[in-house]
Amino acid sequence: MTSPQPFKQFSVLVVDDEPSLRKVIRASLAASGFAVEEAETGKDAVALIRQRQFDIVLLDINMPGINGVEACRQIRALAPRAAIVMVTVRDAEEDKVRALEAGADDYVTKPFRFRELVARLGAVLRRTNTVRDSESSVLQAGDLKLEVDRHLLTKRGEQIRLSPKEFDLLAYLMKNQGAPMTHIKLLRAVWGPDYGGELEYLRTYVRMLRKKIEDDPARPEYILTEAWVGYRFRNPSDPDEPAHSDDE
């Protein structure tokens, strides 16, 4: 009996300058049902994007010629609805921030397991292809229910009182659940365009939110830390989202 291929309708462009790695990634993604094409360089990827659309672009950050960040920026301009996932090395936190600010939706770090890669691509697809109203008046995740119009947060039916800025920060995170948010993006989105360097300010508000919404603030399930990058709001009901948080 043939196993189901959950991603049969989705196309992915794999961009990497290592032929052997492209071959292995292609085989893994094809086995999960993706329609896969390859590009060796960022320039080749941009040329392909001009010709046709892809659901996902899996893009290595370190390539000769046009590097991954610049290629991401150009691809995002050409294909605003495509999901872009960057492949970075594990300790390159600055590269992760640059990739997200260039328009990437998420990143995976080398070395990765292919099951992890497929799960991450699936999570990104759900975020970018599910029709959802970002201005929805009710946001839910796990035991949390946030009613935007009423400025009301409840957990298991019990009201949790938030300050106006705590509420705005949580609402923004919940609207973008599953996506890594850089410190600068959060500060500018919640506090205004003149903010960006007030890291300790943001950390203080995250600590206060965790004390109010987490069962154990020391082991958060909702607001996870992306080391040196920012934060990711996790829905505990989503099995594909990572269930850990880096210490600050």
PDB file of C-alpha atoms in Angstrom:
ATOM      1  CA  MET A   1       0.000   0.000   0.000  1.00  0.00           C
ATOM      2  CA  THR A   2       1.411   3.399  -1.000  1.00  0.00           C
ATOM      3  CA  SER A   3       1.952   5.832   1.867  1.00  0.00           C
ATOM      4  CA  PRO A   4       0.205   9.200   1.574  1.00  0.00           C
ATOM      5  CA  GLN A   5       2.125  12.200   0.244  1.00  0.00           C
ATOM      6  CA  PRO A   6       0.769  15.198   2.144  1.00  0.00           C
ATOM      7  CA  PHE A   7       2.614  17.835   0.124  1.00  0.00           C
ATOM      8  CA  LYS A   8       1.877  16.531  -3.365  1.00  0.00           C
ATOM      9  CA  GLN A   9       0.353  19.795  -4.565  1.00  0.00           C
ATOM     10  CA  PHE A  10       3.292  21.996  -3.469  1.00  0.00           C
ATOM     11  CA  SER A  11       6.419  22.963  -5.418  1.00  0.00           C
ATOM     12  CA  VAL A  12       9.769  23.765  -3.863  1.00  0.00           C
ATOM     13  CA  LEU A  13      12.938  25.280  -5.308  1.00  0.00           C
ATOM     14  CA  VAL A  14      16.118  24.025  -3.593  1.00  0.00           C
ATOM     15  CA  VAL A  15      18.996  26.493  -3.911  1.00  0.00           C
ATOM     16  CA  ASP A  16      22.447  25.278  -2.859  1.00  0.00           C
ATOM     17  CA  ASP A  17      25.876  25.242  -4.488  1.00  0.00           C
ATOM     18  CA  GLU A  18      26.642  21.691  -3.267  1.00  0.00           C
ATOM     19  CA  PRO A  19      25.299  19.177  -5.845  1.00  0.00           C
ATOM     20  CA  SER A  20      25.471  16.215  -3.442  1.00  0.00           C
ATOM     21  CA  LEU A  21      23.431  18.027  -0.788  1.00  0.00           C
ATOM     22  CA  ARG A  22      20.864  19.178  -3.365  1.00  0.00           C
ATOM     23  CA  LYS A  23      20.478  15.590  -4.500  1.00  0.00           C
ATOM     24  CA  VAL A  24      19.836  14.303  -0.973  1.00  0.00           C
ATOM     25  CA  ILE A  25      17.410  17.124  -0.147  1.00  0.00           C
ATOM     26  CA  ARG A  26      15.567  16.593  -3.421  1.00  0.00           C
ATOM     27  CA  ALA A  27      15.131  12.880  -2.741  1.00  0.00           C
ATOM     28  CA  SER A  28      13.866  13.534   0.799  1.00  0.00           C
ATOM     29  CA  LEU A  29      11.359  16.196  -0.257  1.00  0.00           C
ATOM     30  CA  ALA A  30      10.179  14.208  -3.276  1.00  0.00           C
ATOM     31  CA  ALA A  31       9.486  11.246  -0.994  1.00  0.00           C
ATOM     32  CA  SER A  32       7.126  13.515   0.961  1.00  0.00           C
ATOM     33  CA  GLY A  33       5.321  14.503  -2.225  1.00  0.00           C
ATOM     34  CA  PHE A  34       6.890  17.857  -3.069  1.00  0.00           C
ATOM     35  CA  ALA A  35       7.531  18.732  -6.713  1.00  0.00           C
ATOM     36  CA  VAL A  36      11.206  19.731  -6.533  1.00  0.00           C
ATOM     37  CA  GLU A  37      13.434  21.828  -8.790  1.00  0.00           C
ATOM     38  CA  GLU A  38      17.019  22.862  -8.160  1.00  0.00           C
ATOM     39  CA  ALA A  39      19.224  25.912  -8.631  1.00  0.00           C
ATOM     40  CA  GLU A  40      22.964  26.052  -8.003  1.00  0.00           C
ATOM     41  CA  THR A  41      23.311  29.789  -7.343  1.00  0.00           C
ATOM     42  CA  GLY A  42      21.283  32.713  -6.140  1.00  0.00           C
ATOM     43  CA  LYS A  43      21.419  34.194  -9.637  1.00  0.00           C
ATOM     44  CA  ASP A  44      19.982  30.990 -11.127  1.00  0.00           C
ATOM     45  CA  ALA A  45      17.233  30.975  -8.479  1.00  0.00           C
ATOM     46  CA  VAL A  46      16.204  34.556  -9.239  1.00  0.00           C
ATOM     47  CA  ALA A  47      16.091  33.723 -12.970  1.00  0.00           C
ATOM     48  CA  LEU A  48      13.833  30.714 -12.299  1.00  0.00           C
ATOM     49  CA  ILE A  49      11.537  32.778 -10.075  1.00  0.00           C
ATOM     50  CA  ARG A  50      11.116  35.250 -12.941  1.00  0.00           C
ATOM     51  CA  GLN A  51       9.879  32.388 -15.138  1.00  0.00           C
ATOM     52  CA  ARG A  52       7.509  30.640 -12.722  1.00  0.00           C
ATOM     53  CA  GLN A  53       6.193  30.625  -9.185  1.00  0.00           C
ATOM     54  CA  PHE A  54       7.086  28.213  -6.379  1.00  0.00           C
ATOM     55  CA  ASP A  55       5.272  27.568  -3.131  1.00  0.00           C
ATOM     56  CA  ILE A  56       8.546  27.352  -1.181  1.00  0.00           C
ATOM     57  CA  VAL A  57      12.138  28.408  -1.783  1.00  0.00           C
ATOM     58  CA  LEU A  58      14.702  26.568   0.361  1.00  0.00           C
ATOM     59  CA  LEU A  59      17.729  28.828   0.159  1.00  0.00           C
ATOM     60  CA  ASP A  60      21.243  28.312   1.496  1.00  0.00           C
ATOM     61  CA  ILE A  61      22.642  31.472   3.027  1.00  0.00           C
ATOM     62  CA  ASN A  62      26.297  30.901   2.068  1.00  0.00           C
ATOM     63  CA  MET A  63      26.754  30.754  -1.695  1.00  0.00           C
ATOM     64  CA  PRO A  64      29.207  32.290  -4.160  1.00  0.00           C
ATOM     65  CA  GLY A  65      28.095  35.228  -6.271  1.00  0.00           C
ATOM     66  CA  ILE A  66      24.749  36.529  -5.032  1.00  0.00           C
ATOM     67  CA  ASN A  67      24.651  35.354  -1.426  1.00  0.00           C
ATOM     68  CA  GLY A  68      21.561  33.885   0.140  1.00  0.00           C
ATOM     69  CA  VAL A  69      20.460  37.086   1.884  1.00  0.00           C
ATOM     70  CA  GLU A  70      20.606  39.162  -1.302  1.00  0.00           C
ATOM     71  CA  ALA A  71      18.918  36.377  -3.269  1.00  0.00           C
ATOM     72  CA  CYS A  72      16.202  36.263  -0.585  1.00  0.00           C
ATOM     73  CA  ARG A  73      15.634  39.995  -0.929  1.00  0.00           C
ATOM     74  CA  GLN A  74      15.296  39.750  -4.719  1.00  0.00           C
ATOM     75  CA  ILE A  75      13.070  36.663  -4.579  1.00  0.00           C
ATOM     76  CA  ARG A  76      10.796  38.291  -2.003  1.00  0.00           C
ATOM     77  CA  ALA A  77      10.329  41.278  -4.319  1.00  0.00           C
ATOM     78  CA  LEU A  78       9.480  38.973  -7.247  1.00  0.00           C
ATOM     79  CA  ALA A  79       7.347  36.480  -5.311  1.00  0.00           C
ATOM     80  CA  PRO A  80       5.749  38.151  -2.268  1.00  0.00           C
ATOM     81  CA  ARG A  81       3.468  35.161  -1.574  1.00  0.00           C
ATOM     82  CA  ALA A  82       6.151  32.449  -1.721  1.00  0.00           C
ATOM     83  CA  ALA A  83       7.444  30.920   1.500  1.00  0.00           C
ATOM     84  CA  ILE A  84      11.208  31.376   1.884  1.00  0.00           C
ATOM     85  CA  VAL A  85      13.152  29.189   4.306  1.00  0.00           C
ATOM     86  CA  MET A  86      16.860  29.912   4.763  1.00  0.00           C
ATOM     87  CA  VAL A  87      19.453  27.263   5.577  1.00  0.00           C
ATOM     88  CA  THR A  88      22.070  28.613   8.014  1.00  0.00           C
ATOM     89  CA  VAL A  89      24.897  27.216  10.097  1.00  0.00           C
ATOM     90  CA  ARG A  90      24.040  26.666  13.750  1.00  0.00           C
ATOM     91  CA  ASP A  91      26.009  29.523  15.337  1.00  0.00           C
ATOM     92  CA  ALA A  92      25.412  32.199  12.692  1.00  0.00           C
ATOM     93  CA  GLU A  93      22.883  34.255  14.681  1.00  0.00           C
ATOM     94  CA  GLU A  94      23.665  37.442  12.747  1.00  0.00           C
ATOM     95  CA  ASP A  95      22.935  35.635   9.471  1.00  0.00           C
ATOM     96  CA  LYS A  96      19.554  34.513  10.819  1.00  0.00           C
ATOM     97  CA  VAL A  97      18.602  38.087  11.687  1.00  0.00           C
ATOM     98  CA  ARG A  98      19.744  39.348   8.274  1.00  0.00           C
ATOM     99  CA  ALA A  99      17.765  36.591   6.534  1.00  0.00           C
ATOM    100  CA  LEU A 100      14.556  37.392   8.414  1.00  0.00           C
ATOM    101  CA  GLU A 101      14.941  41.099   7.753  1.00  0.00           C
ATOM    102  CA  ALA A 102      15.480  40.345   4.042  1.00  0.00           C
ATOM    103  CA  GLY A 103      12.088  38.636   3.898  1.00  0.00           C
ATOM    104  CA  ALA A 104      12.656  35.015   4.933  1.00  0.00           C
ATOM    105  CA  ASP A 105       9.728  33.328   6.685  1.00  0.00           C
ATOM    106  CA  ASP A 106      11.863  30.958   8.741  1.00  0.00           C
ATOM    107  CA  TYR A 107      15.202  29.173   8.877  1.00  0.00           C
ATOM    108  CA  VAL A 108      16.667  25.753   9.542  1.00  0.00           C
ATOM    109  CA  THR A 109      20.167  25.204  10.826  1.00  0.00           C
ATOM    110  CA  LYS A 110      22.815  22.762   9.615  1.00  0.00           C
ATOM    111  CA  PRO A 111      23.137  19.964  10.375  1.00  0.00           C
ATOM    112  CA  PHE A 112      19.447  19.107  10.247  1.00  0.00           C
ATOM    113  CA  ARG A 113      17.490  15.890  10.067  1.00  0.00           C
ATOM    114  CA  PHE A 114      15.278  15.570   7.010  1.00  0.00           C
ATOM    115  CA  ARG A 115      12.228  14.769   9.121  1.00  0.00           C
ATOM    116  CA  GLU A 116      12.808  18.095  10.879  1.00  0.00           C
ATOM    117  CA  LEU A 117      13.173  19.859   7.522  1.00  0.00           C
ATOM    118  CA  VAL A 118       9.922  18.445   6.137  1.00  0.00           C
ATOM    119  CA  ALA A 119       8.080  19.321   9.359  1.00  0.00           C
ATOM    120  CA  ARG A 120       9.398  22.890   9.278  1.00  0.00           C
ATOM    121  CA  LEU A 121       8.429  23.334   5.628  1.00  0.00           C
ATOM    122  CA  GLY A 122       4.958  22.004   6.425  1.00  0.00           C
ATOM    123  CA  ALA A 123       4.583  24.489   9.279  1.00  0.00           C
ATOM    124  CA  VAL A 124       5.633  27.391   7.046  1.00  0.00           C
ATOM    125  CA  LEU A 125       3.225  26.269   4.329  1.00  0.00           C
ATOM    126  CA  ARG A 126       0.348  26.260   6.794  1.00  0.00           C
ATOM    127  CA  ARG A 127       1.178  29.793   7.859  1.00  0.00           C
ATOM    128  CA  THR A 128       1.496  31.156   4.340  1.00  0.00           C
ATOM    129  CA  ASN A 129      -1.287  29.214   2.623  1.00  0.00           C
ATOM    130  CA  THR A 130      -4.015  29.145   5.270  1.00  0.00           C
ATOM    131  CA  VAL A 131      -6.493  31.905   4.646  1.00  0.00           C
ATOM    132  CA  ARG A 132      -6.660  33.824   7.882  1.00  0.00           C
ATOM    133  CA  ASP A 133      -7.618  37.343   8.736  1.00  0.00           C
ATOM    134  CA  SER A 134      -4.721  39.026  10.474  1.00  0.00           C
ATOM    135  CA  GLU A 135      -7.223  41.489  11.910  1.00  0.00           C
ATOM    136  CA  SER A 136      -9.366  38.717  13.393  1.00  0.00           C
ATOM    137  CA  SER A 137     -11.001  39.898  16.589  1.00  0.00           C
ATOM    138  CA  VAL A 138     -10.327  36.570  18.341  1.00  0.00           C
ATOM    139  CA  LEU A 139      -6.915  34.861  18.497  1.00  0.00           C
ATOM    140  CA  GLN A 140      -6.484  31.437  20.074  1.00  0.00           C
ATOM    141  CA  ALA A 141      -3.532  29.190  20.901  1.00  0.00           C
ATOM    142  CA  GLY A 142      -3.484  26.338  23.375  1.00  0.00           C
ATOM    143  CA  ASP A 143      -5.385  27.484  26.475  1.00  0.00           C
ATOM    144  CA  LEU A 144      -5.154  31.168  25.537  1.00  0.00           C
ATOM    145  CA  LYS A 145      -7.961  33.199  23.980  1.00  0.00           C
ATOM    146  CA  LEU A 146      -7.317  36.826  23.113  1.00  0.00           C
ATOM    147  CA  GLU A 147     -10.241  39.027  22.098  1.00  0.00           C
ATOM    148  CA  VAL A 148      -8.722  42.010  20.312  1.00  0.00           C
ATOM    149  CA  ASP A 149     -11.799  44.246  20.178  1.00  0.00           C
ATOM    150  CA  ARG A 150     -12.569  43.750  23.875  1.00  0.00           C
ATOM    151  CA  HIS A 151      -8.885  43.912  24.950  1.00  0.00           C
ATOM    152  CA  LEU A 152      -9.515  40.706  26.877  1.00  0.00           C
ATOM    153  CA  LEU A 153      -7.206  37.739  27.480  1.00  0.00           C
ATOM    154  CA  THR A 154      -8.385  34.521  29.111  1.00  0.00           C
ATOM    155  CA  LYS A 155      -6.616  31.271  29.930  1.00  0.00           C
ATOM    156  CA  ARG A 156      -8.830  28.241  30.497  1.00  0.00           C
ATOM    157  CA  GLY A 157     -11.688  30.700  30.883  1.00  0.00           C
ATOM    158  CA  GLU A 158      -9.970  32.792  33.581  1.00  0.00           C
ATOM    159  CA  GLN A 159      -9.255  36.441  32.789  1.00  0.00           C
ATOM    160  CA  ILE A 160      -5.629  37.612  32.777  1.00  0.00           C
ATOM    161  CA  ARG A 161      -5.074  41.335  33.189  1.00  0.00           C
ATOM    162  CA  LEU A 162      -2.495  42.903  30.871  1.00  0.00           C
ATOM    163  CA  SER A 163      -1.169  46.422  30.504  1.00  0.00           C
ATOM    164  CA  PRO A 164      -1.915  48.044  27.112  1.00  0.00           C
ATOM    165  CA  LYS A 165       1.630  47.434  25.848  1.00  0.00           C
ATOM    166  CA  GLU A 166       1.676  43.836  27.115  1.00  0.00           C
ATOM    167  CA  PHE A 167      -1.586  43.284  25.254  1.00  0.00           C
ATOM    168  CA  ASP A 168      -0.246  44.812  22.023  1.00  0.00           C
ATOM    169  CA  LEU A 169       2.925  42.716  22.183  1.00  0.00           C
ATOM    170  CA  LEU A 170       1.051  39.474  22.835  1.00  0.00           C
ATOM    171  CA  ALA A 171      -1.486  40.243  20.086  1.00  0.00           C
ATOM    172  CA  TYR A 172       1.303  40.838  17.556  1.00  0.00           C
ATOM    173  CA  LEU A 173       3.073  37.625  18.531  1.00  0.00           C
ATOM    174  CA  MET A 174      -0.155  35.604  18.346  1.00  0.00           C
ATOM    175  CA  LYS A 175      -1.035  37.032  14.929  1.00  0.00           C
ATOM    176  CA  ASN A 176       2.365  35.809  13.728  1.00  0.00           C
ATOM    177  CA  GLN A 177       2.444  32.538  15.669  1.00  0.00           C
ATOM    178  CA  GLY A 178       5.042  30.053  14.494  1.00  0.00           C
ATOM    179  CA  ALA A 179       7.159  32.695  12.752  1.00  0.00           C
ATOM    180  CA  PRO A 180      10.460  33.903  14.224  1.00  0.00           C
ATOM    181  CA  MET A 181      10.284  37.623  15.021  1.00  0.00           C
ATOM    182  CA  THR A 182      13.489  39.655  15.346  1.00  0.00           C
ATOM    183  CA  HIS A 183      13.964  42.048  18.257  1.00  0.00           C
ATOM    184  CA  ILE A 184      13.941  45.038  15.912  1.00  0.00           C
ATOM    185  CA  LYS A 185      10.773  43.944  14.140  1.00  0.00           C
ATOM    186  CA  LEU A 186       8.924  43.489  17.427  1.00  0.00           C
ATOM    187  CA  LEU A 187      10.080  46.802  18.842  1.00  0.00           C
ATOM    188  CA  ARG A 188       9.125  48.743  15.722  1.00  0.00           C
ATOM    189  CA  ALA A 189       5.800  46.957  15.268  1.00  0.00           C
ATOM    190  CA  VAL A 190       4.662  47.404  18.880  1.00  0.00           C
ATOM    191  CA  TRP A 191       6.428  50.557  20.099  1.00  0.00           C
ATOM    192  CA  GLY A 192       6.941  52.449  16.839  1.00  0.00           C
ATOM    193  CA  PRO A 193       9.422  53.066  13.972  1.00  0.00           C
ATOM    194  CA  ASP A 194      11.865  55.023  16.145  1.00  0.00           C
ATOM    195  CA  TYR A 195      12.588  51.949  18.286  1.00  0.00           C
ATOM    196  CA  GLY A 196      15.017  49.141  17.516  1.00  0.00           C
ATOM    197  CA  GLY A 197      17.888  49.025  19.991  1.00  0.00           C
ATOM    198  CA  GLU A 198      15.987  48.747  23.257  1.00  0.00           C
ATOM    199  CA  LEU A 199      16.645  45.021  23.736  1.00  0.00           C
ATOM    200  CA  GLU A 200      16.398  45.005  27.528  1.00  0.00           C
ATOM    201  CA  TYR A 201      13.099  46.890  27.266  1.00  0.00           C
ATOM    202  CA  LEU A 202      11.649  44.103  25.106  1.00  0.00           C
ATOM    203  CA  ARG A 203      13.060  41.384  27.341  1.00  0.00           C
ATOM    204  CA  THR A 204      11.396  42.977  30.363  1.00  0.00           C
ATOM    205  CA  TYR A 205       7.977  42.900  28.719  1.00  0.00           C
ATOM    206  CA  VAL A 206       8.477  39.295  27.593  1.00  0.00           C
ATOM    207  CA  ARG A 207       9.386  38.295  31.163  1.00  0.00           C
ATOM    208  CA  MET A 208       6.247  40.005  32.459  1.00  0.00           C
ATOM    209  CA  LEU A 209       4.077  38.274  29.846  1.00  0.00           C
ATOM    210  CA  ARG A 210       5.574  34.882  30.636  1.00  0.00           C
ATOM    211  CA  LYS A 211       4.770  35.314  34.330  1.00  0.00           C
ATOM    212  CA  LYS A 212       1.142  35.915  33.392  1.00  0.00           C
ATOM    213  CA  ILE A 213       0.497  33.364  30.617  1.00  0.00           C
ATOM    214  CA  GLU A 214       2.903  30.478  31.217  1.00  0.00           C
ATOM    215  CA  ASP A 215       2.269  27.615  33.645  1.00  0.00           C
ATOM    216  CA  ASP A 216       6.019  27.682  34.367  1.00  0.00           C
ATOM    217  CA  PRO A 217       7.700  30.931  33.231  1.00  0.00           C
ATOM    218  CA  ALA A 218      11.119  29.250  33.499  1.00  0.00           C
ATOM    219  CA  ARG A 219      10.017  26.657  30.924  1.00  0.00           C
ATOM    220  CA  PRO A 220       7.797  28.639  28.551  1.00  0.00           C
ATOM    221  CA  GLU A 221       5.467  26.891  26.133  1.00  0.00           C
ATOM    222  CA  TYR A 222       4.081  29.941  24.349  1.00  0.00           C
ATOM    223  CA  ILE A 223       6.747  32.648  23.982  1.00  0.00           C
ATOM    224  CA  LEU A 224       9.984  30.929  22.973  1.00  0.00           C
ATOM    225  CA  THR A 225      13.367  32.612  22.713  1.00  0.00           C
ATOM    226  CA  GLU A 226      15.246  32.414  19.411  1.00  0.00           C
ATOM    227  CA  ALA A 227      18.815  32.900  20.679  1.00  0.00           C
ATOM    228  CA  TRP A 228      20.287  36.259  19.600  1.00  0.00           C
ATOM    229  CA  VAL A 229      17.461  36.628  17.059  1.00  0.00           C
ATOM    230  CA  GLY A 230      14.208  37.402  18.859  1.00  0.00           C
ATOM    231  CA  TYR A 231      11.121  35.405  19.804  1.00  0.00           C
ATOM    232  CA  ARG A 232       8.723  32.879  18.331  1.00  0.00           C
ATOM    233  CA  PHE A 233       5.161  32.446  19.567  1.00  0.00           C
ATOM    234  CA  ARG A 234       4.346  28.751  19.707  1.00  0.00           C
ATOM    235  CA  ASN A 235       0.903  27.210  19.685  1.00  0.00           C
ATOM    236  CA  PRO A 236       1.262  24.149  21.962  1.00  0.00           C
ATOM    237  CA  SER A 237      -1.459  22.468  19.888  1.00  0.00           C
ATOM    238  CA  ASP A 238       0.785  22.530  16.786  1.00  0.00           C
ATOM    239  CA  PRO A 239       2.934  19.354  16.793  1.00  0.00           C
ATOM    240  CA  ASP A 240       5.403  20.718  14.222  1.00  0.00           C
ATOM    241  CA  GLU A 241       6.500  23.721  16.242  1.00  0.00           C
ATOM    242  CA  PRO A 242       9.665  23.287  18.361  1.00  0.00           C
ATOM    243  CA  ALA A 243       8.849  22.809  22.029  1.00  0.00           C
ATOM    244  CA  HIS A 244      11.932  24.382  23.557  1.00  0.00           C
ATOM    245  CA  SER A 245      13.120  27.847  24.475  1.00  0.00           C
ATOM    246  CA  ASP A 246      16.697  29.091  24.707  1.00  0.00           C
ATOM    247  CA  ASP A 247      17.662  30.699  27.989  1.00  0.00           C
ATOM    248  CA  GLU A 248      18.215  34.431  27.978  1.00  0.00           C
TER     249      GLU A 248
END
